[in-house]
Short mmCIF file of C-alpha atoms in Angstrom, two decimals:
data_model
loop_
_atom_site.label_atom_id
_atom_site.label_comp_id
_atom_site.label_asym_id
_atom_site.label_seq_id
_atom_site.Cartn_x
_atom_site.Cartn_y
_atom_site.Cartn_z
CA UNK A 1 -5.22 -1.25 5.21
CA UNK A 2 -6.66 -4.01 2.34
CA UNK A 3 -8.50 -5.51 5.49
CA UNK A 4 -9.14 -9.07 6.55
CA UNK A 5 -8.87 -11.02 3.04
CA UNK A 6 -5.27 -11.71 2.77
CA UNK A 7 -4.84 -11.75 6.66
CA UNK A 8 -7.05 -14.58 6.15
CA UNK A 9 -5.27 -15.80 3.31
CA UNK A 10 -2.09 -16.01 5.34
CA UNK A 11 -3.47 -17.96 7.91
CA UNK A 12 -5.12 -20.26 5.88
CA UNK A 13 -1.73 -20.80 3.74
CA UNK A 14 0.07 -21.25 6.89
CA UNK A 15 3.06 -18.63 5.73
CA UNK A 16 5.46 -18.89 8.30
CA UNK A 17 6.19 -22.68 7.01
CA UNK A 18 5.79 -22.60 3.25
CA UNK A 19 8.66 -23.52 1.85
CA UNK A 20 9.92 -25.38 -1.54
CA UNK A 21 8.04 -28.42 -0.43
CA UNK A 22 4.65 -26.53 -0.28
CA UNK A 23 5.26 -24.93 -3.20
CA UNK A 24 5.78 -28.35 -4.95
CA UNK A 25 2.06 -29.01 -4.67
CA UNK A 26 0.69 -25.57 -5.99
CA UNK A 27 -0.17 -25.66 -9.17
CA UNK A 28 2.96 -24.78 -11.22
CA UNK A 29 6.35 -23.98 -10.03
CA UNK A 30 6.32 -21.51 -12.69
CA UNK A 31 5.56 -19.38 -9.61
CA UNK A 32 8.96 -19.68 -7.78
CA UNK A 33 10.66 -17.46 -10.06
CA UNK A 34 8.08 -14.53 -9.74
CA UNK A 35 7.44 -15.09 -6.21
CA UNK A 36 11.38 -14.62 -5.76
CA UNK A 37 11.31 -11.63 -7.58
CA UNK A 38 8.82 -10.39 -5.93
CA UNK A 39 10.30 -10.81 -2.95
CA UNK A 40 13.20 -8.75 -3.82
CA UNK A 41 11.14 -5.88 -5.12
CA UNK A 42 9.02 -6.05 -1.37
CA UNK A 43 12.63 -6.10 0.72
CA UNK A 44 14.00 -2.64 -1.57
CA UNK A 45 10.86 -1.30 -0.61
CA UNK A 46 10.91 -2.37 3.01
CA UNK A 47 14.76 -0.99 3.18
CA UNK A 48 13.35 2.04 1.53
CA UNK A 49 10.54 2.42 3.49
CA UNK A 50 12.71 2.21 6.98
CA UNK A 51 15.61 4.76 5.55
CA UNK A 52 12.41 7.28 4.65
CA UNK A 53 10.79 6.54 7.92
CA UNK A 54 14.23 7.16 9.87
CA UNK A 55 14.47 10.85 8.17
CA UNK A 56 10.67 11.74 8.89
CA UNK A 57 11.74 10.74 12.83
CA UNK A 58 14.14 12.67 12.73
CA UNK A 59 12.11 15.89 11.15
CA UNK A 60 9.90 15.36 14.22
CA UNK A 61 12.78 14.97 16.90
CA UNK A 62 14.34 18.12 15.16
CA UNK A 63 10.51 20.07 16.14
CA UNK A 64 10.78 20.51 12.23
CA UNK A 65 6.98 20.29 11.34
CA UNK A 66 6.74 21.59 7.55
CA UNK A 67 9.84 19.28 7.05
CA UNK A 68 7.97 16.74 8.91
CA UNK A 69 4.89 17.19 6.84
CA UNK A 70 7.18 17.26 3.23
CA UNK A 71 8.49 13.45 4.17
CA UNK A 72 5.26 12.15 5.37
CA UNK A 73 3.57 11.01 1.75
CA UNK A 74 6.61 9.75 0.05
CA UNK A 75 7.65 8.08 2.89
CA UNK A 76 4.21 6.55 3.33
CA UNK A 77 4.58 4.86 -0.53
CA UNK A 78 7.00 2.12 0.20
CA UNK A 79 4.15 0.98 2.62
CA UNK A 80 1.84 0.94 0.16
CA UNK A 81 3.30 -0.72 -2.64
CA UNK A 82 3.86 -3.89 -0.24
CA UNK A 83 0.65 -3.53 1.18
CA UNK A 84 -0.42 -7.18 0.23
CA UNK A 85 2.79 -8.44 2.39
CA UNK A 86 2.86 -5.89 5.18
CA UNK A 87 -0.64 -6.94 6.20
CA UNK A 88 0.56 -10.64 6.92
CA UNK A 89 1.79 -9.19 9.83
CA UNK A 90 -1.55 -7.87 11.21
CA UNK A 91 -0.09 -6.48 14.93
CA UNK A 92 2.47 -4.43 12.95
CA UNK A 93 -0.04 -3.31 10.22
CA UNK A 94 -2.66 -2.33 12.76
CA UNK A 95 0.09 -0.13 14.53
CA UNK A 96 1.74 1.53 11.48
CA UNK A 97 -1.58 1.99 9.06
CA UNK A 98 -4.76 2.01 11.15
CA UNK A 99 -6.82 5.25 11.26
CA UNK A 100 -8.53 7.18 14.24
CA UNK A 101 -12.01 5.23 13.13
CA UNK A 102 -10.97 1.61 14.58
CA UNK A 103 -10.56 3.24 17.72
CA UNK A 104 -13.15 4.01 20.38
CA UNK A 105 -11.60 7.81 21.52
CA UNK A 106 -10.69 8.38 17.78
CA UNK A 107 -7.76 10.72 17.26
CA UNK A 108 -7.43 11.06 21.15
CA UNK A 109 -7.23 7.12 21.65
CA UNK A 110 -3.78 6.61 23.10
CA UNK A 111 -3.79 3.41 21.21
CA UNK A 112 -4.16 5.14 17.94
CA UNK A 113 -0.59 4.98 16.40
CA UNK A 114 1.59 4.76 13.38
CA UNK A 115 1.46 6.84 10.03
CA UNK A 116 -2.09 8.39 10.78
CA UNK A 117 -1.60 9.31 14.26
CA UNK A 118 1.54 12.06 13.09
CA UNK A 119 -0.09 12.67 10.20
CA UNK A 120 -2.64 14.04 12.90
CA UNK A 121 -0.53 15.74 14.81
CA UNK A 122 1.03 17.56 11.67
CA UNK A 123 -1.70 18.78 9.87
CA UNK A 124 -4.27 19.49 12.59
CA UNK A 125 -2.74 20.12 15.47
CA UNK A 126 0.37 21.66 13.63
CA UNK A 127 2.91 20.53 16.38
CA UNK A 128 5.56 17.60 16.98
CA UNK A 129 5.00 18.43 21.01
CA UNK A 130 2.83 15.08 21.12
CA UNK A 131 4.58 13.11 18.76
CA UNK A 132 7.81 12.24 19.96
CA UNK A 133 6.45 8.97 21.11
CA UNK A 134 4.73 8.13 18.38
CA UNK A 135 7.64 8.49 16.19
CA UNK A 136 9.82 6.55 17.72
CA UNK A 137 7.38 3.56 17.83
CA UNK A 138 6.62 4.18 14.04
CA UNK A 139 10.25 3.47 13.45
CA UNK A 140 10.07 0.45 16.12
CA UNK A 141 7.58 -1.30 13.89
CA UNK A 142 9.24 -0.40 10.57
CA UNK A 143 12.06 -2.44 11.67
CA UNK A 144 10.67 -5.42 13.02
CA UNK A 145 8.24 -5.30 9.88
CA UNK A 146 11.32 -5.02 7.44
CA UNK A 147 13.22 -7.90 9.71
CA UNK A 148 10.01 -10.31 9.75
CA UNK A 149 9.44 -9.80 5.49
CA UNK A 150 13.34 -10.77 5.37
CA UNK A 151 12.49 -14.67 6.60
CA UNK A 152 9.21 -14.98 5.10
CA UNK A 153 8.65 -17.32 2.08
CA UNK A 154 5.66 -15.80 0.35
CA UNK A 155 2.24 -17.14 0.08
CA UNK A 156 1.33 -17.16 -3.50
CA UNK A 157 -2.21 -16.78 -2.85
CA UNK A 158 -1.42 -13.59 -1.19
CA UNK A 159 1.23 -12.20 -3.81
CA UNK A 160 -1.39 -13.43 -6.65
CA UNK A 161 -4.21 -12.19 -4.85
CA UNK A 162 -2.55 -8.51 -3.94
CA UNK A 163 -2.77 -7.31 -7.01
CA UNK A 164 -6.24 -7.05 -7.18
CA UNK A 165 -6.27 -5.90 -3.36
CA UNK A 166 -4.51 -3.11 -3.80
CA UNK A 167 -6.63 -1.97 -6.62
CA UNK A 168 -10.06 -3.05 -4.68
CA UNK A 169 -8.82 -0.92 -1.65
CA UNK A 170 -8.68 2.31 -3.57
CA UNK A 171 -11.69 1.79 -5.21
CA UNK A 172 -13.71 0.60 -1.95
CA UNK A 173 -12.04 3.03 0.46
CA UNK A 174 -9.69 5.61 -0.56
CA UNK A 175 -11.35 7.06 -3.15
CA UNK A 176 -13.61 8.39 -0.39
CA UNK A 177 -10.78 10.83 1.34
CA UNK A 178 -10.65 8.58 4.24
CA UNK A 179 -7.00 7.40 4.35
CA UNK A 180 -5.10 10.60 4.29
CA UNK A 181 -7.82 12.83 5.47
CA UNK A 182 -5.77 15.34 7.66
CA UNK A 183 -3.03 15.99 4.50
CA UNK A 184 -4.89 14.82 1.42
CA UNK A 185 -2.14 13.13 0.22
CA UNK A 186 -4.55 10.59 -1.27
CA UNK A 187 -2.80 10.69 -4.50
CA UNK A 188 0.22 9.53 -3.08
CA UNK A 189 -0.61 6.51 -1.80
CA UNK A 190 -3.34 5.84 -4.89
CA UNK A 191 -0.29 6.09 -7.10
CA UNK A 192 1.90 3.44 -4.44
CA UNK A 193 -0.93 1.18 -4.67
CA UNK A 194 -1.36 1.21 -8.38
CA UNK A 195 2.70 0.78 -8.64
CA UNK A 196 2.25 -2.25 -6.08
CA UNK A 197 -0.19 -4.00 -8.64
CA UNK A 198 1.24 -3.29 -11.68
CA UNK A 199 4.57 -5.20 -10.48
CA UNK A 200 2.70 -8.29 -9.53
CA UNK A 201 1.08 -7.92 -12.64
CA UNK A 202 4.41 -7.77 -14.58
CA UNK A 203 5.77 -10.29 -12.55
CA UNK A 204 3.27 -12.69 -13.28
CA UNK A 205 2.79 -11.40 -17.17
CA UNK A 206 4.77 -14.25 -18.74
CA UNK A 207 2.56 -17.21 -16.75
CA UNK A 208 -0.15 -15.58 -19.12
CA UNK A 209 1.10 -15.99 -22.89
CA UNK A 210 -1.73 -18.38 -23.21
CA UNK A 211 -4.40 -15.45 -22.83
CA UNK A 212 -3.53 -12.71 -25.34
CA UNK A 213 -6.41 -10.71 -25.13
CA UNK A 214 -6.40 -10.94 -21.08
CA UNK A 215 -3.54 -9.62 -21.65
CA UNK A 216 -4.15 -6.74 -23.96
CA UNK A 217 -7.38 -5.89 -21.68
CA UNK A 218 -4.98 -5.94 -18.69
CA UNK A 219 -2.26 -3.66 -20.05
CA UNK A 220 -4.76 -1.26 -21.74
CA UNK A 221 -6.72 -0.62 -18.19
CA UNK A 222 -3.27 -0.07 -16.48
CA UNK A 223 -2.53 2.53 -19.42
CA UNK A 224 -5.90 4.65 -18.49
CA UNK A 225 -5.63 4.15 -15.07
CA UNK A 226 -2.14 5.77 -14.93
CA UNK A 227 -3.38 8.17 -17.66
CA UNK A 228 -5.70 9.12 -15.36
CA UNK A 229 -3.22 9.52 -12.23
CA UNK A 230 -0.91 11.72 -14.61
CA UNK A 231 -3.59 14.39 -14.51
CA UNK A 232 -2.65 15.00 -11.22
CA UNK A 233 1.26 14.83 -11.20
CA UNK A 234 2.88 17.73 -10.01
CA UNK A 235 6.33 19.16 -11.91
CA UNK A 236 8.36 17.79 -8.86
CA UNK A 237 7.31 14.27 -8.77
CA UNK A 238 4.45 14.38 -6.43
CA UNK A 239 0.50 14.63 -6.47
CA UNK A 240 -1.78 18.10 -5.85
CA UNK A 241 -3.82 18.10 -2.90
CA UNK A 242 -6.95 15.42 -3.02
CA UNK A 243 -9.62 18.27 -2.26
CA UNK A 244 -8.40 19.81 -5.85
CA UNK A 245 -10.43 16.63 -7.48
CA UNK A 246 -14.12 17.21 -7.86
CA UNK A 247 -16.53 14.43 -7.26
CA UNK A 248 -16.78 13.82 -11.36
CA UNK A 249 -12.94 13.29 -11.12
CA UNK A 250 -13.07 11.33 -8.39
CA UNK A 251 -16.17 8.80 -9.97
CA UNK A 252 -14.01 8.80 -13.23
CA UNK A 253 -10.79 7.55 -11.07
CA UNK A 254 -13.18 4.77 -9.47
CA UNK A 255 -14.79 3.45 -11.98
CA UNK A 256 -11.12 3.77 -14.43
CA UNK A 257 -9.51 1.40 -11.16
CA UNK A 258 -12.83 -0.76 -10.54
CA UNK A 259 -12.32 -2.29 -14.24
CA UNK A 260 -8.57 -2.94 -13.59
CA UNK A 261 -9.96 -4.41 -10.33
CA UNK A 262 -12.03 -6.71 -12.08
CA UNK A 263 -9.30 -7.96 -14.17
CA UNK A 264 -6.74 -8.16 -11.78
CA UNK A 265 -9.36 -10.30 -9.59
CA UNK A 266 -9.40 -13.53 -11.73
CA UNK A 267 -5.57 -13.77 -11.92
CA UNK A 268 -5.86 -16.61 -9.46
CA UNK A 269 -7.64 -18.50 -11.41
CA UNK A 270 -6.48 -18.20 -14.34
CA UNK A 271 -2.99 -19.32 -12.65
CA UNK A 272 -4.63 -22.04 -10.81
CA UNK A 273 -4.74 -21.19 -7.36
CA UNK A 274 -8.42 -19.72 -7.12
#
């Protein structure tokens, strides 16, 4: 979960009505084409994200816990690469993606749901006896999440502003262990968010001509930072275990995604809207 910044930036941008009009007094409507783009990229991931999510439900209905468990992280990506969108929607986030800490009973809250709550149930209590429920309201939310994305017009503010977000979050939160801490399949999502950012990024690239070594800073830190990530690929596609990182890898990741955090931060600005 980024947190409260970009739910506050949706408010304040008043998403549910932006529209052409609104987006005639930001400051260039050189931001319609990425925006649409980006838009595009957000709804393959949302389809992708509810096709994954239907499969894990049906590991779980099937009592199929190590299949269960094999589906959880990559299905968990698509989440994270829209991250800056799918928090708009702060009821659905804070039922697919909150963890046992924002509730008072933790783990045995019966409000604690989505994503972490199976995760849970997978990896420490090693059963899909309790989890039935929880699955089918995971894939509840996925839907009405990937239906509400479908008639949204994008705040730029948020779309500008995720980039940085998603690379904030991992350096402010995740690198800790605290958002997969029953699988440690950390990497996973590190890797979603990173993939999330760089596509704003890209997106966004050619508004930026004007600032060559911005740029050439920008590019560079995404180079290391996925140089960095590819230390812990594994031959199938996926990431090892977090606990395999020491705490010098782990300070070297943080710091490696703090300076692409940095950058990524003053992209508003430089684009006007900060």
């Amino acid at each position: 979960m980024i947190g409260t910044f970009l739910k506050t930036t949706a408010l304040a941008a008043g998403f549910a009505g932006w529209g052409l009009a609104a987006m005639a007094a930001s400051p260039s409507l050189d931001l319609v084409a990425p925006l649409s783009d980006y838009k595009i990229y957000v709804a393959d991931n949302t389809q992708q994200l509810l096709a994954d999510t239907k499969r894990l439900v049906a590991a779980i209905k099937a009592n199929d816990v190590e299949g269960a468990k094999a589906l959880f992280a990559p299905t968990r990506t698509s989440y994270e690469k829209i991250e800056p969108i799918a928090e708009l929607f702060a009821d659905l986030d804070v039922s697919i993606d909150a963890r046992a800490d924002d509730y008072e009973q933790g783990e045995k809250d019966p409000k604690f749901t989505g994503f972490h709550r199976i995760e849970y149930g997978l990896w420490v209590e090693g059963s899909t006896a309790h989890l039935q429920d929880y699955a089918d309201k995971l894939l509840a939310d996925v839907t009405d999440l990937d239906s509400r994305i479908a008639a949204l017009t994008f705040p730029p503010e948020a779309v500008v502003g995720g980039a940085a977000a998603l690379m904030e979050e991992v350096a402010a939160t995740k690198i800790s262990g605290e958002e997969d801490r029953y699988s440690r399949t950390d990497l996973w999502d590190f890797d979603a968010n990173f993939e999330g950012a760089k596509e704003i990024y890209e997106l966004l690239r050619p508004m930026l001509q004007d600032d060559p070594d911005f740029i050439e800073k920008c590019d560079d830190n995404f180079d290391t930072v996925d140089q960095v990530l590819a230390k812990y690929r594994t031959a199938d596609g996926g990431y090892v275990s977090y606990e395999h990182l020491s705490d010098g890898d782990r300070t070297i990741l943080s710091a490696k995604v703090n300076t692409l955090a940095e950058d990524l931060s003053t992209l508003e600005g430089k684009l006007g809207l900060g």
